[in-house]
C-alpha atoms as a printed R data frame, in Angstrom:
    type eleno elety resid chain resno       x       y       z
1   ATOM     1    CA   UNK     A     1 -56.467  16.069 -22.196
2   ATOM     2    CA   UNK     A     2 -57.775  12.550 -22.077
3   ATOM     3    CA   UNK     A     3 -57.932  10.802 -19.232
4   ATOM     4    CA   UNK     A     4 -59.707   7.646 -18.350
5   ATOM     5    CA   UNK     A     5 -61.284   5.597 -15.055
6   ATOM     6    CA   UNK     A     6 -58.765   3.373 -13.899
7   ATOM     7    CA   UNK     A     7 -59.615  -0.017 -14.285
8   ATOM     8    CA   UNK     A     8 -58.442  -2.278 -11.194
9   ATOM     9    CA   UNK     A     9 -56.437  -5.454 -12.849
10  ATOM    10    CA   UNK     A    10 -57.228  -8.510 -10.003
11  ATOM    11    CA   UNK     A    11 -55.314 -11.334  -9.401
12  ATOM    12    CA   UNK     A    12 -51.666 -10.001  -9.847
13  ATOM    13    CA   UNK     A    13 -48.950  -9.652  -7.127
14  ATOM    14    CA   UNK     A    14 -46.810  -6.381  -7.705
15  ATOM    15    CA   UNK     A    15 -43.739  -6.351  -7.393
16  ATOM    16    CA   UNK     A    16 -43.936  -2.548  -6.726
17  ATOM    17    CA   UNK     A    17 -46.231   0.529  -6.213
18  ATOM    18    CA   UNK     A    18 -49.141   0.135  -8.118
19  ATOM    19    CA   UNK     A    19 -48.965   2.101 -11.455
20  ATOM    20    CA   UNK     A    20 -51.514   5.017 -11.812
21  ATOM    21    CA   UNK     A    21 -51.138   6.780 -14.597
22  ATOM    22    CA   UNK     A    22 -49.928   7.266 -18.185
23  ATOM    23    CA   UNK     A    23 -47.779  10.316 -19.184
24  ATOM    24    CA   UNK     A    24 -47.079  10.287 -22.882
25  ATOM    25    CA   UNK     A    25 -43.913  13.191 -23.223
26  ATOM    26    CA   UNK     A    26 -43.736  15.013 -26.852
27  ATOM    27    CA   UNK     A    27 -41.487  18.278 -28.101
28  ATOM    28    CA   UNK     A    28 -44.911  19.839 -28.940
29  ATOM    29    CA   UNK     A    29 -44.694  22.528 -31.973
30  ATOM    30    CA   UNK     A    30 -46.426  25.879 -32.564
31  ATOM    31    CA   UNK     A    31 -50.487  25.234 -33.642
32  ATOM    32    CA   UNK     A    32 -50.840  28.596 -35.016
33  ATOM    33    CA   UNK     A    33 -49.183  31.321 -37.155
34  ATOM    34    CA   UNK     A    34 -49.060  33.533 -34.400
35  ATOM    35    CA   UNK     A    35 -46.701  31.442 -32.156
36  ATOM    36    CA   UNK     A    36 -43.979  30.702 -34.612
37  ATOM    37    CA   UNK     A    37 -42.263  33.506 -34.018
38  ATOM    38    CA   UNK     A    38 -41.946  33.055 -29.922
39  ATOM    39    CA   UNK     A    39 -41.690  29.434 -30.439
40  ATOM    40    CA   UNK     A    40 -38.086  28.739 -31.614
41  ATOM    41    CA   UNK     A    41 -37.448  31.755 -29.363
42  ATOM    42    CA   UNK     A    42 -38.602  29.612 -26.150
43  ATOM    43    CA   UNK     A    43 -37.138  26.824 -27.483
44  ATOM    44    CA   UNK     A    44 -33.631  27.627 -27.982
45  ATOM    45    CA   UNK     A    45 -33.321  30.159 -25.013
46  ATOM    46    CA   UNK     A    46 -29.660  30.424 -23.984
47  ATOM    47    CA   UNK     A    47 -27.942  28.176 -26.220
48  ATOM    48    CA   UNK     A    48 -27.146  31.413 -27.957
49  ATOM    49    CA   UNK     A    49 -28.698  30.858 -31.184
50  ATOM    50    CA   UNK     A    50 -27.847  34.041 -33.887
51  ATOM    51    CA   UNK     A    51 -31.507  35.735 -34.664
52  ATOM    52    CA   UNK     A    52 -30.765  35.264 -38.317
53  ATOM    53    CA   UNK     A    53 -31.148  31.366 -37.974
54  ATOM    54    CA   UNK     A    54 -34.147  31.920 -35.934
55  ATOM    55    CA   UNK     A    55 -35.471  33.947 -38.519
56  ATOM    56    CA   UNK     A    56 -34.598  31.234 -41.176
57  ATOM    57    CA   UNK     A    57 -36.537  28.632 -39.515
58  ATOM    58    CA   UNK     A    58 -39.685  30.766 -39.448
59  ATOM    59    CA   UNK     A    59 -39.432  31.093 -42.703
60  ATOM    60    CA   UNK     A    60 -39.564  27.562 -42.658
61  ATOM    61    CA   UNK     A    61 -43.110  27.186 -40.722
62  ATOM    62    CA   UNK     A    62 -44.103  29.600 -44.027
63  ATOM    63    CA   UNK     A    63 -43.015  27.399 -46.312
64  ATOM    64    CA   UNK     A    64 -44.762  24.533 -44.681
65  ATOM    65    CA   UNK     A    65 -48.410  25.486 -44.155
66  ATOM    66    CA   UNK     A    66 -47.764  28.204 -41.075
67  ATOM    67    CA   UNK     A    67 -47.331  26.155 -38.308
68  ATOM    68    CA   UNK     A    68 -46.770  22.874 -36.866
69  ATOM    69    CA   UNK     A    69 -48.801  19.750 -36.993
70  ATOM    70    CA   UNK     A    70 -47.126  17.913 -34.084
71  ATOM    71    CA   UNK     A    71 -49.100  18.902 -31.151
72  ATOM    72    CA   UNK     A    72 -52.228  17.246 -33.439
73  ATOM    73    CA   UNK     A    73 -50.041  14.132 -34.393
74  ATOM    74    CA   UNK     A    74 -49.268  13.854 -30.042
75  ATOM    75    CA   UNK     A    75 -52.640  14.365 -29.863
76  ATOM    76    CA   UNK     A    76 -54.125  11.818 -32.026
77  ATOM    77    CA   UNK     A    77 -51.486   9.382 -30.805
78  ATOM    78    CA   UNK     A    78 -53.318   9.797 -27.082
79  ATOM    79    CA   UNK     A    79 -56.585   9.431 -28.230
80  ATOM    80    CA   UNK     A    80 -55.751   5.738 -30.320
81  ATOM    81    CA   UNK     A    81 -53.361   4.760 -27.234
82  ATOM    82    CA   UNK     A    82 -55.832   4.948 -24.811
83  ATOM    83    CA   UNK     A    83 -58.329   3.226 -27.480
84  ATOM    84    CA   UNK     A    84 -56.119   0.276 -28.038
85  ATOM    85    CA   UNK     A    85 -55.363   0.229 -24.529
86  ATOM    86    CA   UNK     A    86 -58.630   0.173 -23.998
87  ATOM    87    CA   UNK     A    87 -59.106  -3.034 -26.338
88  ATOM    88    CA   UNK     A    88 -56.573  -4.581 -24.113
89  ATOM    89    CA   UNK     A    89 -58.524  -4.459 -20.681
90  ATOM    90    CA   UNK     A    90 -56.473  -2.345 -19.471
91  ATOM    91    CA   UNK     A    91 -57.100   1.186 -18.253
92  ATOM    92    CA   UNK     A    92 -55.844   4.402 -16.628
93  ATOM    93    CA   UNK     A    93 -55.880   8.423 -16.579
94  ATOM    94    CA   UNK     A    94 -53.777   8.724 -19.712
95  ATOM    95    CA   UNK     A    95 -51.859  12.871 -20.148
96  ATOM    96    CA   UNK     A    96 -49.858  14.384 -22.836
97  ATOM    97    CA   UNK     A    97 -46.941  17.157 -21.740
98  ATOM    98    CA   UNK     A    98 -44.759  18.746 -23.964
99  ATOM    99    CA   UNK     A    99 -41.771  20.195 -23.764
100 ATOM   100    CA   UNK     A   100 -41.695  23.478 -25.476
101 ATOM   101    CA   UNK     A   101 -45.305  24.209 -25.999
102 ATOM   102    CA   UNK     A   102 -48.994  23.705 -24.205
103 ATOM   103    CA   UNK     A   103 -49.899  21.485 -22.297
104 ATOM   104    CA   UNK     A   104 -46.293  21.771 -21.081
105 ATOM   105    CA   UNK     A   105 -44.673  19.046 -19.039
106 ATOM   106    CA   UNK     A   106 -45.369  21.294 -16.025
107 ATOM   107    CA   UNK     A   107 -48.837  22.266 -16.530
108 ATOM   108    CA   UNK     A   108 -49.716  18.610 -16.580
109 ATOM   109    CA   UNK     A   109 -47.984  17.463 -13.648
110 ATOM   110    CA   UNK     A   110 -50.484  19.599 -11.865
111 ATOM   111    CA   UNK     A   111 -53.314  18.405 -12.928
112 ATOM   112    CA   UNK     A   112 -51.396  14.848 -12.457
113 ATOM   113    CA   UNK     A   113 -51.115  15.812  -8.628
114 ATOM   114    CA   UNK     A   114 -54.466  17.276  -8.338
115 ATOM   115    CA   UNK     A   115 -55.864  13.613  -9.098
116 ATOM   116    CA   UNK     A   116 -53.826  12.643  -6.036
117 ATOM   117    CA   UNK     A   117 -51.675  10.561  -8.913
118 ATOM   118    CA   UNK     A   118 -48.188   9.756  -7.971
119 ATOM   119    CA   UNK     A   119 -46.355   6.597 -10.063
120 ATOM   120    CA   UNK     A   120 -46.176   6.729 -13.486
121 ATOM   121    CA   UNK     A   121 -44.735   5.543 -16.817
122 ATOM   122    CA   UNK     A   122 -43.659   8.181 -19.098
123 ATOM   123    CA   UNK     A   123 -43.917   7.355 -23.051
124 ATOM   124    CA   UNK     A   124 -41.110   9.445 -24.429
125 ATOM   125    CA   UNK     A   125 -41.699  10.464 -27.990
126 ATOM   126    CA   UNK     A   126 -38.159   9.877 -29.485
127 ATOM   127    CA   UNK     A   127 -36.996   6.343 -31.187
128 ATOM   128    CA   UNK     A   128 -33.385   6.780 -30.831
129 ATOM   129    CA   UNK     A   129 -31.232   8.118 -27.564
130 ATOM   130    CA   UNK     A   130 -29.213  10.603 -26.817
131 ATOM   131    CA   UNK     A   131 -27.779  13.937 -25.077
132 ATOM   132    CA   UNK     A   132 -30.531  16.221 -26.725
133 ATOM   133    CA   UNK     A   133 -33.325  13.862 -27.204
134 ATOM   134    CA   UNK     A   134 -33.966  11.061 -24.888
135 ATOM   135    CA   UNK     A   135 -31.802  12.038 -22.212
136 ATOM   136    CA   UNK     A   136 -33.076  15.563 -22.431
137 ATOM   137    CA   UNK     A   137 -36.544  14.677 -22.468
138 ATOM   138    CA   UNK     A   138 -35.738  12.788 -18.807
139 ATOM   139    CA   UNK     A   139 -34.214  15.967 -17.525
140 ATOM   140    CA   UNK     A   140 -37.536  17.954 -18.645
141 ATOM   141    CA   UNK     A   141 -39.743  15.505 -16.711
142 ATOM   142    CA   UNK     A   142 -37.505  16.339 -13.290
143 ATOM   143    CA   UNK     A   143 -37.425  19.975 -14.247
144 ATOM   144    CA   UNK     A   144 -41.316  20.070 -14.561
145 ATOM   145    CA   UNK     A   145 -41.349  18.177 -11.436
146 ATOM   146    CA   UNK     A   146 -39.930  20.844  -9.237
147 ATOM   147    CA   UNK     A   147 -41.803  23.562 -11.143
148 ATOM   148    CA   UNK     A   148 -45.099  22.203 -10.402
149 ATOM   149    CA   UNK     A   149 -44.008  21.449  -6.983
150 ATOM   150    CA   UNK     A   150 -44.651  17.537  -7.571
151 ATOM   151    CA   UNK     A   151 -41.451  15.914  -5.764
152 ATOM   152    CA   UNK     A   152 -43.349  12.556  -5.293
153 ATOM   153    CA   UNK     A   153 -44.521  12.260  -8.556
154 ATOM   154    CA   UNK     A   154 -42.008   8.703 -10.202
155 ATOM   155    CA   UNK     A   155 -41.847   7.715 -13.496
156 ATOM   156    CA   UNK     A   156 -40.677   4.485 -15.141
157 ATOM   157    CA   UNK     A   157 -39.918   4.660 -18.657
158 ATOM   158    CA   UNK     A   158 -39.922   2.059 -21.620
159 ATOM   159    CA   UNK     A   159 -36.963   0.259 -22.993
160 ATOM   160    CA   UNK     A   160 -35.377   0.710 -25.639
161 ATOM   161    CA   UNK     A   161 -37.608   0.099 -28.600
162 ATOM   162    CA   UNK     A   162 -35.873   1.591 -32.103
163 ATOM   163    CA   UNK     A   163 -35.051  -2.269 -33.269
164 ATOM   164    CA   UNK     A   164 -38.870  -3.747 -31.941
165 ATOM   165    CA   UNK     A   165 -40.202  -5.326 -34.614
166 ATOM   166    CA   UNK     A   166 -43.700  -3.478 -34.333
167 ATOM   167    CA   UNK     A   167 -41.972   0.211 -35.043
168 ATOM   168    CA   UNK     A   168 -39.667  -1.657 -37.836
169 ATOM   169    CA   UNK     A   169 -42.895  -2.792 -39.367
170 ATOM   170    CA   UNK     A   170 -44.860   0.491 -39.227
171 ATOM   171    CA   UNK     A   171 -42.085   2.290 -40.661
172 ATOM   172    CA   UNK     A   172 -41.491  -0.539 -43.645
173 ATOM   173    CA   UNK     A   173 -45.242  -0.003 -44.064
174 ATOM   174    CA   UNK     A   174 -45.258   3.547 -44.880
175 ATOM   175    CA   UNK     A   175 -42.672   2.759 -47.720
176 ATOM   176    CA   UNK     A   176 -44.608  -0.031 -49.081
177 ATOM   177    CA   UNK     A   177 -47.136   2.399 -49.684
178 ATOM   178    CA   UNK     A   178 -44.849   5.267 -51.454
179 ATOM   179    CA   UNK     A   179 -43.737   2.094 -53.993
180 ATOM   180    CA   UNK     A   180 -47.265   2.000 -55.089
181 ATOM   181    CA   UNK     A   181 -46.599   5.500 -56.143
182 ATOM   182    CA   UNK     A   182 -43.768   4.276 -58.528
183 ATOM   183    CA   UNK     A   183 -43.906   2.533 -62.335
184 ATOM   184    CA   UNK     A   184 -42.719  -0.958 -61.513
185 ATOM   185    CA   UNK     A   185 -39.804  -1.293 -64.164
186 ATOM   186    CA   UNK     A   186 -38.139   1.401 -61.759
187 ATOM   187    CA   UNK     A   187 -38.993  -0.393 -58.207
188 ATOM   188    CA   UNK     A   188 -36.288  -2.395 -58.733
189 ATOM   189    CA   UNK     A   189 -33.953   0.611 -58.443
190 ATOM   190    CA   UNK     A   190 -34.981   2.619 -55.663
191 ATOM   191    CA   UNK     A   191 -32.526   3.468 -53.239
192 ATOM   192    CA   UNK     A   192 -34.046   4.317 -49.875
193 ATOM   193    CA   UNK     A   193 -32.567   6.990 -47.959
194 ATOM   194    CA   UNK     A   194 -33.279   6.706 -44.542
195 ATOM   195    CA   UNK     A   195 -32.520   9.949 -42.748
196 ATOM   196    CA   UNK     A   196 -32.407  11.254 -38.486
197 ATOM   197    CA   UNK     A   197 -31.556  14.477 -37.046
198 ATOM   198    CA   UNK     A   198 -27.814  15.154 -36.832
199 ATOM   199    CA   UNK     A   199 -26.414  15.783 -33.485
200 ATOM   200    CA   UNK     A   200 -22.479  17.223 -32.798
201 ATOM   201    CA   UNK     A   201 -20.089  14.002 -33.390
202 ATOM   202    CA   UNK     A   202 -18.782  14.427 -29.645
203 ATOM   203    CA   UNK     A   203 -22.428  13.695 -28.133
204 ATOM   204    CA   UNK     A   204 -22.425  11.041 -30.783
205 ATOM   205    CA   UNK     A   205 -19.673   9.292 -28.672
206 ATOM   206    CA   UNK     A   206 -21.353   9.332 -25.729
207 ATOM   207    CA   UNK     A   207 -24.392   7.695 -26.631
208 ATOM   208    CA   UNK     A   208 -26.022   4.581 -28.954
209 ATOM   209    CA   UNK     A   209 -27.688   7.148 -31.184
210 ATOM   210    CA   UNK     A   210 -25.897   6.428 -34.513
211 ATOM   211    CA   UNK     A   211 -26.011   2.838 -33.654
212 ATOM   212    CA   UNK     A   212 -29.493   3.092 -33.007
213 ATOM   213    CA   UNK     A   213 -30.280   4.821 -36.059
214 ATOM   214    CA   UNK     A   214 -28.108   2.728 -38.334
215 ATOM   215    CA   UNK     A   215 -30.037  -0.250 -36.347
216 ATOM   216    CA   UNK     A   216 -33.574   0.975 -36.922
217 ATOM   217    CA   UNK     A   217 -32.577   1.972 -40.970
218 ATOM   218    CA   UNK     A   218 -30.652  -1.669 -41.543
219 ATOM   219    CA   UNK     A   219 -34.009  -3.866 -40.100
220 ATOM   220    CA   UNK     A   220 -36.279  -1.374 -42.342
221 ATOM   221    CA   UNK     A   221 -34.489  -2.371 -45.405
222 ATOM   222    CA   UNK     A   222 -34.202  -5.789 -44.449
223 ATOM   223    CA   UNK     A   223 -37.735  -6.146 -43.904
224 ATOM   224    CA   UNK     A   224 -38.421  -4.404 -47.246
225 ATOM   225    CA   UNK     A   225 -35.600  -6.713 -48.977
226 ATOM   226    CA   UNK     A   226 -34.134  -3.475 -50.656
227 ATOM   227    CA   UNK     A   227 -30.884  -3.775 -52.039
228 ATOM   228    CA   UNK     A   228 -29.938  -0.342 -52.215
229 ATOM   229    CA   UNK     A   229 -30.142   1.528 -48.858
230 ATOM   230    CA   UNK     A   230 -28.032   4.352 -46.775
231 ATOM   231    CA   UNK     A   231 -28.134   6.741 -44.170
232 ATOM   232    CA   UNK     A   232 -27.948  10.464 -43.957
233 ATOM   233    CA   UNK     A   233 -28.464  13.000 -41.366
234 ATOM   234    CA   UNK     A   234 -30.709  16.100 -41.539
235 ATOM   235    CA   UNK     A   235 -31.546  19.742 -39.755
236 ATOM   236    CA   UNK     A   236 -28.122  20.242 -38.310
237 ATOM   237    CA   UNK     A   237 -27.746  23.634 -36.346
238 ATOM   238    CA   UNK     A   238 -25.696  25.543 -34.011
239 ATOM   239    CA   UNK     A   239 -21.508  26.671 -34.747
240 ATOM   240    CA   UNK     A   240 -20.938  25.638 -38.031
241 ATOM   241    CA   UNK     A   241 -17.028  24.858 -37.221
242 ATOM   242    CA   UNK     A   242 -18.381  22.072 -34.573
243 ATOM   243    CA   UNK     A   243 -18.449  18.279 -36.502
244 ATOM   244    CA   UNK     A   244 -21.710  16.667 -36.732
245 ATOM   245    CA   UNK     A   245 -22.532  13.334 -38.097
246 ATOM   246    CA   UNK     A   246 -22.797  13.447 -42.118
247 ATOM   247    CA   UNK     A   247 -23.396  12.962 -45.068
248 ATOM   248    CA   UNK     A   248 -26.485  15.511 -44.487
249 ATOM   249    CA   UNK     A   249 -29.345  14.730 -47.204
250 ATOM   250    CA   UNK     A   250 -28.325  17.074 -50.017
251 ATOM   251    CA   UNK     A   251 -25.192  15.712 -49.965
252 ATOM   252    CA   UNK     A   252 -26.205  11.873 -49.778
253 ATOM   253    CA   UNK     A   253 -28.509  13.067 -53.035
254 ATOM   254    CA   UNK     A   254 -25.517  13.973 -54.277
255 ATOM   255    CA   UNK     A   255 -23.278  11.040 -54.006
256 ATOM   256    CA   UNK     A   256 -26.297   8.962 -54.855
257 ATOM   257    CA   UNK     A   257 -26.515  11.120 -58.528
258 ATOM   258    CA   UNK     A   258 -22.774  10.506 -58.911
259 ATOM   259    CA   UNK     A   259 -23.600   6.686 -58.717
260 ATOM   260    CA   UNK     A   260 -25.886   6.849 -60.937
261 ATOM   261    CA   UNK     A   261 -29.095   6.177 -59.141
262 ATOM   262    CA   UNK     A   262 -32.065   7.717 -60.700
263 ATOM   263    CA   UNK     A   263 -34.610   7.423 -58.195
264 ATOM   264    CA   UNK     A   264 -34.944   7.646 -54.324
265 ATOM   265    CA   UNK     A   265 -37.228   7.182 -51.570
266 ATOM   266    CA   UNK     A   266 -36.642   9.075 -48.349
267 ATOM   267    CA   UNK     A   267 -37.518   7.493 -45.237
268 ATOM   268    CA   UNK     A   268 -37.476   9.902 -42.195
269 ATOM   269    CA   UNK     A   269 -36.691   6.987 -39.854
270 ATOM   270    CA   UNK     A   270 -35.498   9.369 -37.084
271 ATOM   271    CA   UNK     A   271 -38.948  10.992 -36.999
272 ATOM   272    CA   UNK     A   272 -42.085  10.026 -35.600
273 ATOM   273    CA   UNK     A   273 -44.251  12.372 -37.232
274 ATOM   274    CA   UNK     A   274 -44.369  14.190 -39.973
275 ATOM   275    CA   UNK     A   275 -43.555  18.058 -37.801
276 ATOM   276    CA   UNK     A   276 -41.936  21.066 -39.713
277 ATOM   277    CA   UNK     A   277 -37.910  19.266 -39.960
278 ATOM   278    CA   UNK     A   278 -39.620  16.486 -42.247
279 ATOM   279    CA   UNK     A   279 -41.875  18.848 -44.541
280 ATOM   280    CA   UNK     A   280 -38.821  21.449 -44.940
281 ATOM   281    CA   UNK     A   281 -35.879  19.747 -45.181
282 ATOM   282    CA   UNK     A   282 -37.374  16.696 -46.810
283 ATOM   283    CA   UNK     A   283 -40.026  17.493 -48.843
284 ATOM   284    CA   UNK     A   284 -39.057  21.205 -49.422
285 ATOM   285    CA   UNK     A   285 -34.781  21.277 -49.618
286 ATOM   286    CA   UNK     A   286 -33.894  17.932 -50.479
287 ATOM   287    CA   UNK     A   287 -36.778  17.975 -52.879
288 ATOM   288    CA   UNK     A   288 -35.490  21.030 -54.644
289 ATOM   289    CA   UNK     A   289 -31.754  19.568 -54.671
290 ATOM   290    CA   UNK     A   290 -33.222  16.354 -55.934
291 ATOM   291    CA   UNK     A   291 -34.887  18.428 -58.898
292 ATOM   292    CA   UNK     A   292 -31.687  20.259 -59.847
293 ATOM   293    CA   UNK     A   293 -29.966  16.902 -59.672
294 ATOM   294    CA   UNK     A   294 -32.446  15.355 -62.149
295 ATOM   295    CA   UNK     A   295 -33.511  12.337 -59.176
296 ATOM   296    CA   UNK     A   296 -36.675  11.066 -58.778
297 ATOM   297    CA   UNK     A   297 -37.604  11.653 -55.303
298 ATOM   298    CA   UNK     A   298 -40.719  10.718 -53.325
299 ATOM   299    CA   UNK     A   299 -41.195  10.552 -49.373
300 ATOM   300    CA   UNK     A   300 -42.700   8.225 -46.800
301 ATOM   301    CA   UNK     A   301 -44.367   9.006 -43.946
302 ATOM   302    CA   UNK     A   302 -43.692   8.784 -40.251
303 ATOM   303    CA   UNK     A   303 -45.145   6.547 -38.101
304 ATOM   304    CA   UNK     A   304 -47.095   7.714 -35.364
305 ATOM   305    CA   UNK     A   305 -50.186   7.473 -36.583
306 ATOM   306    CA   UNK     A   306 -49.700   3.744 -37.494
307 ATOM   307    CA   UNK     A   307 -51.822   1.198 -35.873
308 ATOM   308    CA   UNK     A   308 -48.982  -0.952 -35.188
309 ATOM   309    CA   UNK     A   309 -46.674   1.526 -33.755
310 ATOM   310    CA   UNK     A   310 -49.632   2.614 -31.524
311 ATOM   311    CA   UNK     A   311 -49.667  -1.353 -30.398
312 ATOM   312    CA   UNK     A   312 -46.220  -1.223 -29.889
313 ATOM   313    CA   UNK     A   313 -46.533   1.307 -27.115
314 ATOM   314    CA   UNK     A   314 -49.683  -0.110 -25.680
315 ATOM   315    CA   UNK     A   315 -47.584  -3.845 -25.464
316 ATOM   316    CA   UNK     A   316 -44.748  -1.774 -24.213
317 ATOM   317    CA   UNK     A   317 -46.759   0.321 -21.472
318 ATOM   318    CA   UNK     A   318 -48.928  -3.195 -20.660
319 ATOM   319    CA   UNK     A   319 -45.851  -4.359 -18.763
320 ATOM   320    CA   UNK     A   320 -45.067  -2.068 -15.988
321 ATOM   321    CA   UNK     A   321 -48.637  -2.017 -15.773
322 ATOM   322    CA   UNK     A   322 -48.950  -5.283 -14.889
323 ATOM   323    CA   UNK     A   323 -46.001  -4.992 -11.514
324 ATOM   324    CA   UNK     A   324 -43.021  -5.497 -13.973
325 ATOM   325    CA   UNK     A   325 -41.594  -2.427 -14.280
326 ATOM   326    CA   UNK     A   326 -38.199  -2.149 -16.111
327 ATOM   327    CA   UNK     A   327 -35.897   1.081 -15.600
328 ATOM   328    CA   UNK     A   328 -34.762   2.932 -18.755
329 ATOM   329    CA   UNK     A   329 -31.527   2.825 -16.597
330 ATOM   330    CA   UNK     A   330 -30.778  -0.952 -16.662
C-alpha cells in the first residue's frame, strides 16, 4: 500500500472539508494460479452463474498465463500517480481497494480509519458508466463502508472523463505504436475495431454507456484520422435469451471479411488494462476467428500504464484537492 505525508497546500480558501486522502477503486483479479478457481466463484456469488461457465472462464486464466495481471497494472498505476502527483506539489496518503480481491475495498477502509482519515476522493477504475461498472463500483465503496464500520468516511468522485482529451490521447497512442508493426502499403487500410464489454440492452437504456463508448471510440479515430473505424462489444455472459448490445467481436470480424477488409487493429477502448477479458477474447478468440477468416489482426494496448492517462487522473484528482470538489452526481 503506498501512502504518502500529506503535504499542507497554503493560501487557499476551501470551500469544504479539507481533502485527506486518495482512494484509487479497481475490480482487482486473481495474482496466482491457486486463486482462479475461488475467484470467479467470489465474484459472481448469487447471480446464479451455471458452474460450467465458471469452469470455462478458468480455462481462460490457463490460456492466458495462469492468472491475472490487474492487481499489478492497479498497482503500478498507484505507484506513478502518487509520483506525478508528487511532481505536482501536491501530496497525500494515497490507497488502492479492490473489489473482488486483496486489498479489498473493506480491508482498506480500515487502515483508512486507523489514520484517523475521513474525506476522500475515490479514483474509480472504469472509463465508461453504468449499472455494473461505475455505478456498481459506488455501491461497493458504501458496502465496504459499513463492513469496516467506517460511517464517516465521504468520498467525492471524478467527472466524467471517457471524452478528456488526455485518455483519448493515451489510447490513440497505443495504436500509433501497433501501426509501426504494419508494412506501410497496408496502413492505409486498417480498420480499427474498437471494442467494450457488453452489458444487457435494458441497462443499456438506463445509462450513457453506449454513448460513452461510441464517444470515447469516435475521438480515438478522429485523433488518429482513420477512415475506417467501428464498434463491437466483447465478454458477454449470463442467460443467453437476454439481448445485449452487439455486434460481439467475432461477428464484427465477420462483417468486416464480408467487406472485404483485409486487415484490422483492435483497440480495447473499454479497458484500462490489459486483465484476462483482453488477452482471451482479444488476443486468444478473436485472434483465432481472425485466422480462420484469413484477416490480419494485431492488438493495442490499454492505457493505464500511459504517462498521460496517469496525468489525466493526477489533473483530475488536483481539483477537489484544491476546495473544488465536483459530485459524480451533478
Amino acid at each position: 500500500m503506498v501512502t504518502h505525508e500529506t503535504r499542507m497546500i497554503p493560501n487557499l480558501k476551501m470551500t469544504t472539508q479539507a481533502i485527506d486522502h486518495l482512494l484509487v477503486i479497481g475490480f482487482g483479479g486473481p495474482p496466482r494460479p491457486e486463486d482462479v478457481k475461488p475467484f470467479p466463484e467470489a465474484v459472481t456469488r448469487g447471480l446464479g452463474i451455471p458452474a460450467a461457465r465458471l469452469a470455462e472462464v478458468a480455462r481462460h486464466y490457463e490460456e492466458t498465463g495462469g492468472c491475472s495481471p490487474y492487481n499489478a497494472y492497479a498497482s503500478r498505476l498507484v505507484e506513478r500517480l502518487a509520483g506525478r502527483l508528487g511532481e505536482m506539489h501536491v501530496s497525500v496518503p494515497l490507497f488502492l481497494g479492490m473489489r473482488n480481491w486483496h486489498p479489498l475495498l473493506s480491508e482498506t477502509m480500515r487502515a483508512i480509519t486507523r489514520q484517523g482519515l475521513q474525506r476522500g476522493v475515490g479514483v474509480i477504475l472504469a472509463p465508461h458508466r453504468c449499472d455494473s461498472s461505475f455505478e456498481q463500483y459506488l455501491k461497493n465503496v458504501e458496502d465496504a463502508k459499513a463492513e469496516a464500520s467506517a460511517p464517516d468516511l465521504h468520498y467525492e468522485y471524478l467527472k466524467p472523463w471517457h471524452d478528456h482529451p488526455l485518455f483519448i490521447q493515451a489510447q490513440a497512442d497505443e495504436v500509433r505504436k501497433v501501426f509501426t508493426r504494419i508494412e506501410p502499403p497496408a496502413r492505409s487500410g486498417v480498420h480499427l475495431l474498437f471494442s467494450a464489454h457488453s452489458i444487457p440492452i435494458e441497462m443499456a437504456r438506463r445509462s450513457r454507456y453506449e454513448e460513452e463508448v461510441g464517444a470515447s471510440s469516435r475521438l480515438v479515430a478522429e485523433e488518429l484520422q482513420a477512415a475506417s473505424w467501428s464498434l463491437a462489444y466483447q465478454s458477454r455472459s449470463g442467460n443467453p435469451r437476454q439481448p445485449w448490445l452487439e455486434p460481439d467481436v467475432p461477428s464484427a470480424l465477420r462483417q468486416l471479411k464480408g467487406q472485404g477488409k483485409r486487415d484490422v487493429l483492435l483497440v480495447p477502448i473499454g479497458f484500462l488494462s490489459d486483465h484476462t477479458e483482453v488477452l482471451y477474447d482479444l488476443d486468444v478468440e478473436a485472434r483465432r476467428e481472425a485466422e480462420r477468416l484469413g484477416l490480419r489482426c494485431v492488438r493495442a494496448s490499454t492505457v493505464m500504464d500511459h504517462p498521460q492517462f496517469i496525468t489525466m487522473l493526477a489533473q483530475l484528482i488536483e481539483i477537489p484537492l484544491l476546495g473544488r470538489p465536483w459530485s459524480v452526481l451533478q
